[in-house]
Short mmCIF file of C-alpha atoms and ligand atoms in Angstrom, two decimals:
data_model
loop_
_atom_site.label_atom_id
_atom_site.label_comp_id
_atom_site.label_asym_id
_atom_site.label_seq_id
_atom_site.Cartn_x
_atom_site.Cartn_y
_atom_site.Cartn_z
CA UNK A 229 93.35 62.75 102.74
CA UNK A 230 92.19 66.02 104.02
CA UNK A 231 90.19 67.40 101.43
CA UNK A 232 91.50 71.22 102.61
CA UNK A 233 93.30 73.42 99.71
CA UNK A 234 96.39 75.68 101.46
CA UNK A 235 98.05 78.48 100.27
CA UNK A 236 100.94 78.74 98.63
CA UNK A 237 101.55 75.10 98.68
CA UNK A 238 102.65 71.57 96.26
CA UNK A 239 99.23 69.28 97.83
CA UNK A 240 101.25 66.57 96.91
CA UNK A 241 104.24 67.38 99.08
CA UNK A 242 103.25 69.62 101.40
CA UNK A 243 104.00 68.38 104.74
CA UNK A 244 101.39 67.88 107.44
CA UNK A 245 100.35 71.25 108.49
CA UNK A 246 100.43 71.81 112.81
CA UNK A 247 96.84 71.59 114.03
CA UNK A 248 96.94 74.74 116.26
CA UNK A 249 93.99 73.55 119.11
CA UNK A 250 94.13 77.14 120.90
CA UNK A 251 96.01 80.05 121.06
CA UNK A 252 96.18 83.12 123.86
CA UNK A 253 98.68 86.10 123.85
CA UNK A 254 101.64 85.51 121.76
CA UNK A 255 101.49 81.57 121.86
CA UNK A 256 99.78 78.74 119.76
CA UNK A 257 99.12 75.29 121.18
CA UNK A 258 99.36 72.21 119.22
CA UNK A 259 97.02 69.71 119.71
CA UNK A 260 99.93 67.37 120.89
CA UNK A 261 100.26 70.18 123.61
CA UNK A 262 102.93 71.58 122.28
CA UNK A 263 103.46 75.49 122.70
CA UNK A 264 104.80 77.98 119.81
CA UNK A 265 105.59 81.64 120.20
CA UNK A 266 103.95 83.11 117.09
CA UNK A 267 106.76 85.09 116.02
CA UNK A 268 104.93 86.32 112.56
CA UNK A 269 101.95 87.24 114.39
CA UNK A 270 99.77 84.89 111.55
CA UNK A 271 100.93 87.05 108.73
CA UNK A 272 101.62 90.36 110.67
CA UNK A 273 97.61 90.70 111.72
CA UNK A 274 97.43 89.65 114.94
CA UNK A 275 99.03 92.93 116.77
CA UNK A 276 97.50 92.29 120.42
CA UNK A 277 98.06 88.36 120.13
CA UNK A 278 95.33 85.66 120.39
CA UNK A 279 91.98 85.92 122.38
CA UNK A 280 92.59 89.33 123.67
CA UNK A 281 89.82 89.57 126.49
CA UNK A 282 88.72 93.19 125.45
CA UNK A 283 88.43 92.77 121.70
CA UNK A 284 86.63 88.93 122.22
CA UNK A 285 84.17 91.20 124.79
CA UNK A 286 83.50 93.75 121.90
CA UNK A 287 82.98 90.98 119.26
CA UNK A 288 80.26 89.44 122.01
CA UNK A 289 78.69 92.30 122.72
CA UNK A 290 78.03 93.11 118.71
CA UNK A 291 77.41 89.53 118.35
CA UNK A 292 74.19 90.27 120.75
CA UNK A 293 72.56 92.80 118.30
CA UNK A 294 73.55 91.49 114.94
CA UNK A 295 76.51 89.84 113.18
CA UNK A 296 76.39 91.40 110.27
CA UNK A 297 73.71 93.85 107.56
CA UNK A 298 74.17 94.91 103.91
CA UNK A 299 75.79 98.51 103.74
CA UNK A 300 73.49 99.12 100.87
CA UNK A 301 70.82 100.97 101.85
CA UNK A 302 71.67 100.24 105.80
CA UNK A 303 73.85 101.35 108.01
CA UNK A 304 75.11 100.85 111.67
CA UNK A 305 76.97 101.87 114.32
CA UNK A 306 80.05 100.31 114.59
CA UNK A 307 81.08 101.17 110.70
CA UNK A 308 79.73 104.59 111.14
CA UNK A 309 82.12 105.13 114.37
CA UNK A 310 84.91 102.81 112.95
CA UNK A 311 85.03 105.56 109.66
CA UNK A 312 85.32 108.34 111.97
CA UNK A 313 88.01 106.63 113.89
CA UNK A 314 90.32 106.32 110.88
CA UNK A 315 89.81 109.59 109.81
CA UNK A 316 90.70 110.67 112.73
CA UNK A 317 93.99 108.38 113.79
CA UNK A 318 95.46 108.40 109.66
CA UNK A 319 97.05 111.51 108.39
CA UNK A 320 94.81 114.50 107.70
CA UNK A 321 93.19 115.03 104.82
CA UNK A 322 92.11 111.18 103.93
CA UNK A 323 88.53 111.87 104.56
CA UNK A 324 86.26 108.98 103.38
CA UNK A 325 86.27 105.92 103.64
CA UNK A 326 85.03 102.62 101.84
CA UNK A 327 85.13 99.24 103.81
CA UNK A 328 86.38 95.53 102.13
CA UNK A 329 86.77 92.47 103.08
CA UNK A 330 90.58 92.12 102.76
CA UNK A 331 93.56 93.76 101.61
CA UNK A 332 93.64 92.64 98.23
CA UNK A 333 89.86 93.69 97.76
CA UNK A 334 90.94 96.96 99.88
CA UNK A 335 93.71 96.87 96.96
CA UNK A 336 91.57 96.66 93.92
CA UNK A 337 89.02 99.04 95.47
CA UNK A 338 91.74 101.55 95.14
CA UNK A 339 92.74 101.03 91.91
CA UNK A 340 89.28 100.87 91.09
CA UNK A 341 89.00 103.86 92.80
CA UNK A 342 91.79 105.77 90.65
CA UNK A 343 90.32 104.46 87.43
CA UNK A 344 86.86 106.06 87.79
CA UNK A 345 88.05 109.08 89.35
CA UNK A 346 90.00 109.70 86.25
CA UNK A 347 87.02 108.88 84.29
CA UNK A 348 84.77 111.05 86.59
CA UNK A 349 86.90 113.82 85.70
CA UNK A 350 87.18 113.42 81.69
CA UNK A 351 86.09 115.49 79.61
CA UNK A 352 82.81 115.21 77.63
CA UNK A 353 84.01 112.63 75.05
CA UNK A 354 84.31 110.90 77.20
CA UNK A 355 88.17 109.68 76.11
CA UNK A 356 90.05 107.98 79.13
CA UNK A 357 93.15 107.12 78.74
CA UNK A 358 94.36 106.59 82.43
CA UNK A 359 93.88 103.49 83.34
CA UNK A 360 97.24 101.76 84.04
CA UNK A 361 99.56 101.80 86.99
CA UNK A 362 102.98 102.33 87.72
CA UNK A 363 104.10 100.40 91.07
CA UNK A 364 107.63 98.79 92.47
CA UNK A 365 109.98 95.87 91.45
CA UNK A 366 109.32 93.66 94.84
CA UNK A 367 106.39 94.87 95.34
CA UNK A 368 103.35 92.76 96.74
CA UNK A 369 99.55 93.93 96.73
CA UNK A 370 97.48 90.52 97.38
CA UNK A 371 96.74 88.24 95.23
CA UNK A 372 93.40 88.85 92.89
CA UNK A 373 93.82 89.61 89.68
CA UNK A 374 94.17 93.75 89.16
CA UNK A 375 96.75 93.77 92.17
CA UNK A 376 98.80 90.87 91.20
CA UNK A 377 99.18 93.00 88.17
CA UNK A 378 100.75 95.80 89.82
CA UNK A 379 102.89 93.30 92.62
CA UNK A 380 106.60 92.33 91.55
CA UNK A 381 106.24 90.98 88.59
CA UNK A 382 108.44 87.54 88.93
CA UNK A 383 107.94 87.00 92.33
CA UNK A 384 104.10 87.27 91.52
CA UNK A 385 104.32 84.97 88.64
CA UNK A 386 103.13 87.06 86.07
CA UNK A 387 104.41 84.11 83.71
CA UNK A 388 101.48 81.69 85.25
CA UNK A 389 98.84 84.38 84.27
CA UNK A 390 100.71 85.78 80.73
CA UNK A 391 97.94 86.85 79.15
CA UNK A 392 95.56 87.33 81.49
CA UNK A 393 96.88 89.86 83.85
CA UNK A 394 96.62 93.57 82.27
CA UNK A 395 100.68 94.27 82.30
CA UNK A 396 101.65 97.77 84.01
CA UNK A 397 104.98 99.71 84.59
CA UNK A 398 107.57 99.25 86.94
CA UNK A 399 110.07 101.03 88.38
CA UNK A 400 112.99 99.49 91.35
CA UNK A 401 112.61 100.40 94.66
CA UNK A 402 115.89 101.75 96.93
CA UNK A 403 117.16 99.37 98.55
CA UNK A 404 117.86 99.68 101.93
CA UNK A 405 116.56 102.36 104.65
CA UNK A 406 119.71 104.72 104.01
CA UNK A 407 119.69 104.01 100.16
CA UNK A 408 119.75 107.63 99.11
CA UNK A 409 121.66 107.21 95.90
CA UNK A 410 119.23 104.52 94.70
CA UNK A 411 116.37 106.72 95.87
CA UNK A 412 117.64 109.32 93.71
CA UNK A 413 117.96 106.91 90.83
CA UNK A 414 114.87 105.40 91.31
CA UNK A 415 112.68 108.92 91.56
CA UNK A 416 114.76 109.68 88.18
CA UNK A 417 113.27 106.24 86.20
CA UNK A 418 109.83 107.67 87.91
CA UNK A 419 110.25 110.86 86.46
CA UNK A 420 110.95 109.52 82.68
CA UNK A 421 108.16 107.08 82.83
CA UNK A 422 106.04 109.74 84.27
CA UNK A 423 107.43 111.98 81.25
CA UNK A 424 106.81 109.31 78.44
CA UNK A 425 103.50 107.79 79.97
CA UNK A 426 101.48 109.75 82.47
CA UNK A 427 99.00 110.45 80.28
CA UNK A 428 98.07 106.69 80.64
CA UNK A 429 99.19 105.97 84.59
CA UNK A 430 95.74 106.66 86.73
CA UNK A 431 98.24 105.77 89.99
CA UNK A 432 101.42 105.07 91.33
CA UNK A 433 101.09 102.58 93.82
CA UNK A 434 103.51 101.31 96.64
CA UNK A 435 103.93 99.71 99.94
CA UNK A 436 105.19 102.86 102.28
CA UNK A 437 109.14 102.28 103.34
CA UNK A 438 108.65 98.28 104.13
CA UNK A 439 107.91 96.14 101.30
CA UNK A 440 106.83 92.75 103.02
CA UNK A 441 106.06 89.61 100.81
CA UNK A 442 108.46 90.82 98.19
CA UNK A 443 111.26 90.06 100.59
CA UNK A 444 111.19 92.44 103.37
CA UNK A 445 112.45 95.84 101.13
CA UNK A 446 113.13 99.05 103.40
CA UNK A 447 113.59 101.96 101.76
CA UNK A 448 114.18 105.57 102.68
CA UNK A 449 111.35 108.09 103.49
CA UNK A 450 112.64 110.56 101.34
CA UNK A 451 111.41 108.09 98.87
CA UNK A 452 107.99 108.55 99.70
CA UNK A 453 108.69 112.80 99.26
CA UNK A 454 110.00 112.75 95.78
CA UNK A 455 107.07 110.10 94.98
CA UNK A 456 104.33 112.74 96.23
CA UNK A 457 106.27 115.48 94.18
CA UNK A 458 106.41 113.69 91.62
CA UNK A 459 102.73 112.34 90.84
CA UNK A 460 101.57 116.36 92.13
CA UNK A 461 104.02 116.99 88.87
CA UNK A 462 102.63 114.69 86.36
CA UNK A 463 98.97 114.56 87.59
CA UNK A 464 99.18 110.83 88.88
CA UNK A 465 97.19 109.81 91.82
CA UNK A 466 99.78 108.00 94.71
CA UNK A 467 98.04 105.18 96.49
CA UNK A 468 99.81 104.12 99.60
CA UNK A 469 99.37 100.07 100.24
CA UNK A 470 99.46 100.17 104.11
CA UNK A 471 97.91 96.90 104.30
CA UNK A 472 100.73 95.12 106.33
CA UNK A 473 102.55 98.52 107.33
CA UNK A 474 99.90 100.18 108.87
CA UNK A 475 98.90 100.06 112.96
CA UNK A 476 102.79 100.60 114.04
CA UNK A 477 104.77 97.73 112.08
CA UNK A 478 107.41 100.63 110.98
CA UNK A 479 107.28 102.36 114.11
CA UNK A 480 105.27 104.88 113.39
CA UNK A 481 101.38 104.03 113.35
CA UNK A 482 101.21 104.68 109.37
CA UNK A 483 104.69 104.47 107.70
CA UNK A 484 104.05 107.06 105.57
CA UNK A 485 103.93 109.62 108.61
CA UNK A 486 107.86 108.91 108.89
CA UNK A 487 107.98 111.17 105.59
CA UNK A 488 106.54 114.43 107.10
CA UNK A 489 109.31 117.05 106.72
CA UNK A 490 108.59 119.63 109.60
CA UNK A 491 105.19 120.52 109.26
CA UNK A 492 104.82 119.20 105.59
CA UNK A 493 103.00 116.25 105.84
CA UNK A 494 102.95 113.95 102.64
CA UNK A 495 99.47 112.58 101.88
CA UNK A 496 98.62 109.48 99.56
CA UNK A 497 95.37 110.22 97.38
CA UNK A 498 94.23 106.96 98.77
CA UNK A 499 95.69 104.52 101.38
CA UNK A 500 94.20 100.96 101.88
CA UNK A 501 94.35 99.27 106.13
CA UNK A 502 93.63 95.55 106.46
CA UNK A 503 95.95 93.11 108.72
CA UNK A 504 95.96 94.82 112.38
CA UNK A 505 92.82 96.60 111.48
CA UNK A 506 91.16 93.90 113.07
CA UNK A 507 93.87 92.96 115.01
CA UNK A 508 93.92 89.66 113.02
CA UNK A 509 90.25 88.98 114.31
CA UNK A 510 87.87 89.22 111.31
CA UNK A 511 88.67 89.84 107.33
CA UNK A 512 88.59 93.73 107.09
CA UNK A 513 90.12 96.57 104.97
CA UNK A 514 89.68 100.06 104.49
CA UNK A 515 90.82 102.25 101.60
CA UNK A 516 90.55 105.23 102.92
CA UNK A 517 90.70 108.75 99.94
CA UNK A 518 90.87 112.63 100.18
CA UNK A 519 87.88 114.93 99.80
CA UNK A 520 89.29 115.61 95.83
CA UNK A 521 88.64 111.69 94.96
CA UNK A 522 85.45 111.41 96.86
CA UNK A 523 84.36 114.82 95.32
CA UNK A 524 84.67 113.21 91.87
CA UNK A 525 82.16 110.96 92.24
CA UNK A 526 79.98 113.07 93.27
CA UNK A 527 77.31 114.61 91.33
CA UNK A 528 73.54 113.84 89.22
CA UNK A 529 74.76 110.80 87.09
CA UNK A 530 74.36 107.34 88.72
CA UNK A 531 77.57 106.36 86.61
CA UNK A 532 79.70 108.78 88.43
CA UNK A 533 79.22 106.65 91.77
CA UNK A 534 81.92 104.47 92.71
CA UNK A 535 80.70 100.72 91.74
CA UNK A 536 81.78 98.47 94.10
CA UNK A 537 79.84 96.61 97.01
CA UNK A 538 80.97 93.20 98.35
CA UNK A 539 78.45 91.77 100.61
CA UNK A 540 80.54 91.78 103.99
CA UNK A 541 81.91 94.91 103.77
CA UNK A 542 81.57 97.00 106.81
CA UNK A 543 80.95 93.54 108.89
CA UNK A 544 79.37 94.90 112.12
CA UNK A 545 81.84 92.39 113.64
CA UNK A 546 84.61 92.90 112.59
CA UNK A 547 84.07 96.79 112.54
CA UNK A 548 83.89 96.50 116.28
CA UNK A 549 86.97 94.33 116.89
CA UNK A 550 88.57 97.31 114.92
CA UNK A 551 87.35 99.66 117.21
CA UNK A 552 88.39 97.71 120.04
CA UNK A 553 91.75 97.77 118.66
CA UNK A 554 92.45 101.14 118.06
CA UNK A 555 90.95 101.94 121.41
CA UNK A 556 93.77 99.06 123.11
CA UNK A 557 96.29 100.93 120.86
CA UNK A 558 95.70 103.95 121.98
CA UNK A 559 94.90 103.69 125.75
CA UNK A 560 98.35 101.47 126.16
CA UNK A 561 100.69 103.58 124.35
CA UNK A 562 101.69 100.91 121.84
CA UNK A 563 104.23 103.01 119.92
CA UNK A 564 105.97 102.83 123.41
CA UNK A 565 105.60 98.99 123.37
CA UNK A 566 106.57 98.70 119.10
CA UNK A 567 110.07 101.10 120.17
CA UNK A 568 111.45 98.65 122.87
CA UNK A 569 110.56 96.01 120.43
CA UNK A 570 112.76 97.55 117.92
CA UNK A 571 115.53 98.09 120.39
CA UNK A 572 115.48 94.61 121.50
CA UNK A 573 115.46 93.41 117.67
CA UNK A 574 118.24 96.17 116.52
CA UNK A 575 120.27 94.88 119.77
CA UNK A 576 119.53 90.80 118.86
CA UNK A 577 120.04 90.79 115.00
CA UNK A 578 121.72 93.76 113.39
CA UNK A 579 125.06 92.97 114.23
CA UNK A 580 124.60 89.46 113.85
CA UNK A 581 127.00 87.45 111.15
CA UNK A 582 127.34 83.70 110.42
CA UNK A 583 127.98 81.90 107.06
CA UNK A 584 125.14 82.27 104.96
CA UNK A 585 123.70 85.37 106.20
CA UNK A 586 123.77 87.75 103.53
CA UNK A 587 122.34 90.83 106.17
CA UNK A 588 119.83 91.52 109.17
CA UNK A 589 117.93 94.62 109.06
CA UNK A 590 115.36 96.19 111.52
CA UNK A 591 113.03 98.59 110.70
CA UNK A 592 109.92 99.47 113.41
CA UNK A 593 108.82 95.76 115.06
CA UNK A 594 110.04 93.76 112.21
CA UNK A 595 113.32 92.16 112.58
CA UNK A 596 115.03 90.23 109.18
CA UNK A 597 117.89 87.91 108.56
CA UNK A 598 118.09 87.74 104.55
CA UNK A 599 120.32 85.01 103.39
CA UNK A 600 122.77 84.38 100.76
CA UNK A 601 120.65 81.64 98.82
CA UNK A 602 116.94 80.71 99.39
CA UNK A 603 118.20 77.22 100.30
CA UNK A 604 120.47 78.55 103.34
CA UNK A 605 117.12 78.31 105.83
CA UNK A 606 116.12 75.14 104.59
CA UNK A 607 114.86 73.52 108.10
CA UNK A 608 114.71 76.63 110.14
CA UNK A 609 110.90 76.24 110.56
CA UNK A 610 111.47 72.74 111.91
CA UNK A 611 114.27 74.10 113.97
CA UNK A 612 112.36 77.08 115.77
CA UNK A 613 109.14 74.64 116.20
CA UNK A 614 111.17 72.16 118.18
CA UNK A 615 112.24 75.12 120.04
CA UNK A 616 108.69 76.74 121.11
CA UNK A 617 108.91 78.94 117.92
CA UNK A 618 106.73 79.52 114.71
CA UNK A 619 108.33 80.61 111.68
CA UNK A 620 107.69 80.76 108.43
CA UNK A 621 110.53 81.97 106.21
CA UNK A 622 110.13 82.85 102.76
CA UNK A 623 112.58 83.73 99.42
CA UNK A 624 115.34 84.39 101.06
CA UNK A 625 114.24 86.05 104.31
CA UNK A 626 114.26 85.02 108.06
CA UNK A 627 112.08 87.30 109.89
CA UNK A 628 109.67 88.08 112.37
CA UNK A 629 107.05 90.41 113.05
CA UNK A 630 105.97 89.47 117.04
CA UNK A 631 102.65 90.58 118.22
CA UNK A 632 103.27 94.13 120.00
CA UNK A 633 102.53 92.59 123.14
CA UNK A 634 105.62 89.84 123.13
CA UNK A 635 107.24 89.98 126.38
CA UNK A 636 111.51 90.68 126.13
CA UNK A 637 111.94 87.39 127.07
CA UNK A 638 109.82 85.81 124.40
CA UNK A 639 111.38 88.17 121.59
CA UNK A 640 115.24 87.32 122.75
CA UNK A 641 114.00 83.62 122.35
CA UNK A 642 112.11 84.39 118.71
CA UNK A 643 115.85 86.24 117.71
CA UNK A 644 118.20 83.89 119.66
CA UNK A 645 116.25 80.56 117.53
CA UNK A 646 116.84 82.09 114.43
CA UNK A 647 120.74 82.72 114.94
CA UNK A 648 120.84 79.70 116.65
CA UNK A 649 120.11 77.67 113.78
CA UNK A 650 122.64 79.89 111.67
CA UNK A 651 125.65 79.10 114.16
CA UNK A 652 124.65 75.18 114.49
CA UNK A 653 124.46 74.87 111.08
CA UNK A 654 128.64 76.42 110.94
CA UNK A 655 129.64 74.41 114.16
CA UNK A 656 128.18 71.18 112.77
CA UNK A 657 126.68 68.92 109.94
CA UNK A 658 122.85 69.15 111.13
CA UNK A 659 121.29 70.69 108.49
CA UNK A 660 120.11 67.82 106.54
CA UNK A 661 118.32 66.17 109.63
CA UNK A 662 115.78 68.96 109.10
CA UNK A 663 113.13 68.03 107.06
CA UNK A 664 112.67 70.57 103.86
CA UNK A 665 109.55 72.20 103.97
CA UNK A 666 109.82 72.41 100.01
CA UNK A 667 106.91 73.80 97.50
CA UNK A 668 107.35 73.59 93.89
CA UNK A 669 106.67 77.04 91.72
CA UNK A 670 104.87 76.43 88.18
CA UNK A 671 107.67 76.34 86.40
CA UNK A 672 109.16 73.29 88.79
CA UNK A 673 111.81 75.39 90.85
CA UNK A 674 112.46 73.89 94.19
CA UNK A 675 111.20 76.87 96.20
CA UNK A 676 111.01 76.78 99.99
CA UNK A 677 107.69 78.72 100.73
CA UNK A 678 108.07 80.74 98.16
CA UNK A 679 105.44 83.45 98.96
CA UNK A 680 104.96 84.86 102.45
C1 PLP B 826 101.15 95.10 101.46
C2 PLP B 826 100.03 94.13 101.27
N1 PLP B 826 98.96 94.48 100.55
C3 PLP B 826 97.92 93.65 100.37
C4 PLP B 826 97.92 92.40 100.93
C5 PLP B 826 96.76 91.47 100.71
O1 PLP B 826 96.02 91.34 101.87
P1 PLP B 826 95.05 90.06 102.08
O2 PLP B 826 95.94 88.89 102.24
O3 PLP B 826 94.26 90.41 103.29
O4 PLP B 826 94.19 89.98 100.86
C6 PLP B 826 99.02 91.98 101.69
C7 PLP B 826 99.06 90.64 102.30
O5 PLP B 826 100.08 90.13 102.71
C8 PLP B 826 100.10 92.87 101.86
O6 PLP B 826 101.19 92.52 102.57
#
């Protein structure tokens, strides 16, 4: 017995994870030899693929002066240039920024963030009453304990931590990229919480136009308008969770540019990177604020500065892997690349029907088959593996999120496994020779990986 812990996972039936032995561009190898096409890019991080010559050179060539110093009372290169760099490529006006070690610490660092700004800004007595949050039904934030408050609140379990997670307000997303009438609706509930309770919400927070883990959500950028109008309106701060969005999974390289109007741009207070910030290489997030919040902290009191530090944030490794990224971004046009991968996706899957498919949807490089029950993909991941494909479905979602630099060939063969396993499964009897991957939730459910 292997004395390793996984995620998400019953120990006791968990089937025997594949021992990946290497992995380059899109494709793991198993130690048996056999090769998958990483269709999820590891969960969504790992935007140029596996041992990407140019990022492993920048790692080595950090790796030569250092691997890693404190941030507190040091500093270095590659975080210095690395916080210029995402000034510069995320929308204007986010100004500072503070480096974590992953998205959910890039997560709490926010909220953290909109807490003591509210604080900062009290008046003398010192009475603060903003420190709760309003966020999205199917919303996910990571999984320590102030954003698993704020992530949906059954799919996050919030009845295996009653009582220990602070509770916060909710509102339901649109749902669907065209949803207009349930955007409407759902900046109305906004408004009336806003009206009854803003006085206690430091932030609204929300994953910008794709919410991932909570079942692959779109929802309409006019969504993202009415939310900035909306917290300007009610003084709430808006933080924008672009944690798995962010570095072109929407299309755009930030999802919440796809809400500019004109020459109106629409600005979160603060918006948290992680995932492709690294390009999947090292644990890394930013949370990135406008000159108002970091003004706030500002001043003669040591209490007014923000208090936070972990100990590997601003890793001089894994700053310059970022930097290596954004330069391999940049330099090889990968919106270009991310728009023929949604045109292959939109051609493969939106049209596609078979029984059990409730709908496929495509938004940027992210391609989804949702089903009609969570048990109608029981087996796919055994399916696509025998087939040279990883997988790893979740609720009731099919999807996959390739590596930008999947060839056309490799993405038709991602898409054509996972209708192929709908279409066998009408035109015969097979499904039960799959294996069920099955995980039991706290509350004994039969779940098929139930989380991302
Ligand atoms: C939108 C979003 N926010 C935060 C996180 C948490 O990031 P991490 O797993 O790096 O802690 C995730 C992870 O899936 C995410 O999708």
């Amino acid at each position: 017995m292997s004395p390793l812990w996984f995620p998400y996972a019953q120990m006791q039936t968990m089937p025997p994870p594949l021992n990946i032995k290497s992995a380059q561009g899109v494709k793991l190898k198993t130690e048996n030899g056999r090769e998958l096409i990483d269709a999820i890019s590891s969960w969504w991080c790992v935007i140029h693929g596996y041992n990407h010559p140019k990022i492993n050179a920048a790692i080595d060539k950090q790796l030569k002066k250092f691997a890693h110093i404190m941030l507190g009372g040091l500093t270095h290169n590659a975080a210095e240039k690395l916080a210029e760099e995402l000034v510069r490529i995320t929308p204007k006006g986010l100004d500072y920024v503070f480096f974590a070690d992953s998205g959910s610490v890039g997560m709490e660092v926010a909220m953290k963030m909109a807490v003591q700004y509210w604080k900062n800004n009290s008046s003398k007595d010192g009475t603060v009453k903003k420190y709760r949050f309003a966020s999205l039904y199917k919303g996910y934030h990571g999984d320590t304990t102030g954003v698993m408050s704020i992530s949906d609140p059954k799919e996050g379990m919030h009845h295996l931590f009653k009582g220990y997670l602070p509770w916060q307000y909710f509102i339901n997303p649109p749902i669907g990229f065209t949803d207009l009438a349930g955007c409407n609706a759902s900046l109305n509930k906004m408004e009336n919480l806003f009206k009854m309770h803003a006085e206690e919400i430091a932030a609204f927070v929300c994953e910008p136009l794709l919410q991932g883990a909570g079942g692959f959500n779109f929802y309409p950028p006019e969504f993202l308008r009415g939310i900035r109008e909306l917290c300007n309106k009610y003084n709430v701060l808006w933080i924008a969770d672009e944690v798995a969005t962010g570095f072109g999974r929407t299309g755009n390289m930030f999802a919440v540019e796809q809400a500019a109007k004109g020459k109106t741009k629409i600005i979160p207070d603060i918006m948290v990177l992680g995932k492709g910030l690294t390009a999947g290489y090292l644990g890394l997030s930013a949370t990135l604020a406008t000159e108002k919040i970091y003004n706030s902290f500002l001043g003669n009191a040591y209490e007014k500065a923000f208090m936070h530090g972990p100990t590997f944030m601003g890793n001089a490794l894994a700053c310059s892997a970022a930097l290596a990224s954004i330069q391999i971004f940049e330099r090889e046009n990968y919106l270009e690349k991310i728009a023929k991968i949604n045109k292959i996706l939109t051609d493969e899957l939106l049209n596609f029907k078979a029984k059990g498919v409730k709908e496929c949807r495509v938004l940027g490089a992210c391609g989804v088959i949702e089903t009609e029950n969570e048990s109608d993909h029981n087996g796919i991941q055994e399916f696509a593996a025998k087939r040279g494909v990883w997988l790893r479905p979740f609720l009731k979602v099919v999807y996959t999120t390739p590596p930008y630099i999947i060839t056309e060939s490799e993405l038709r063969k991602v898409c054509k496994t996972m209708k192929d396993f709908f279409i066998q499964k009408e035109t015969s009897k097979t499904e039960s020779r799959f294996r069920k991957t099955e995980t039991f939730r706290g509350d004994g459910e039969p779940i098929l990986n139930k989380k991302r």
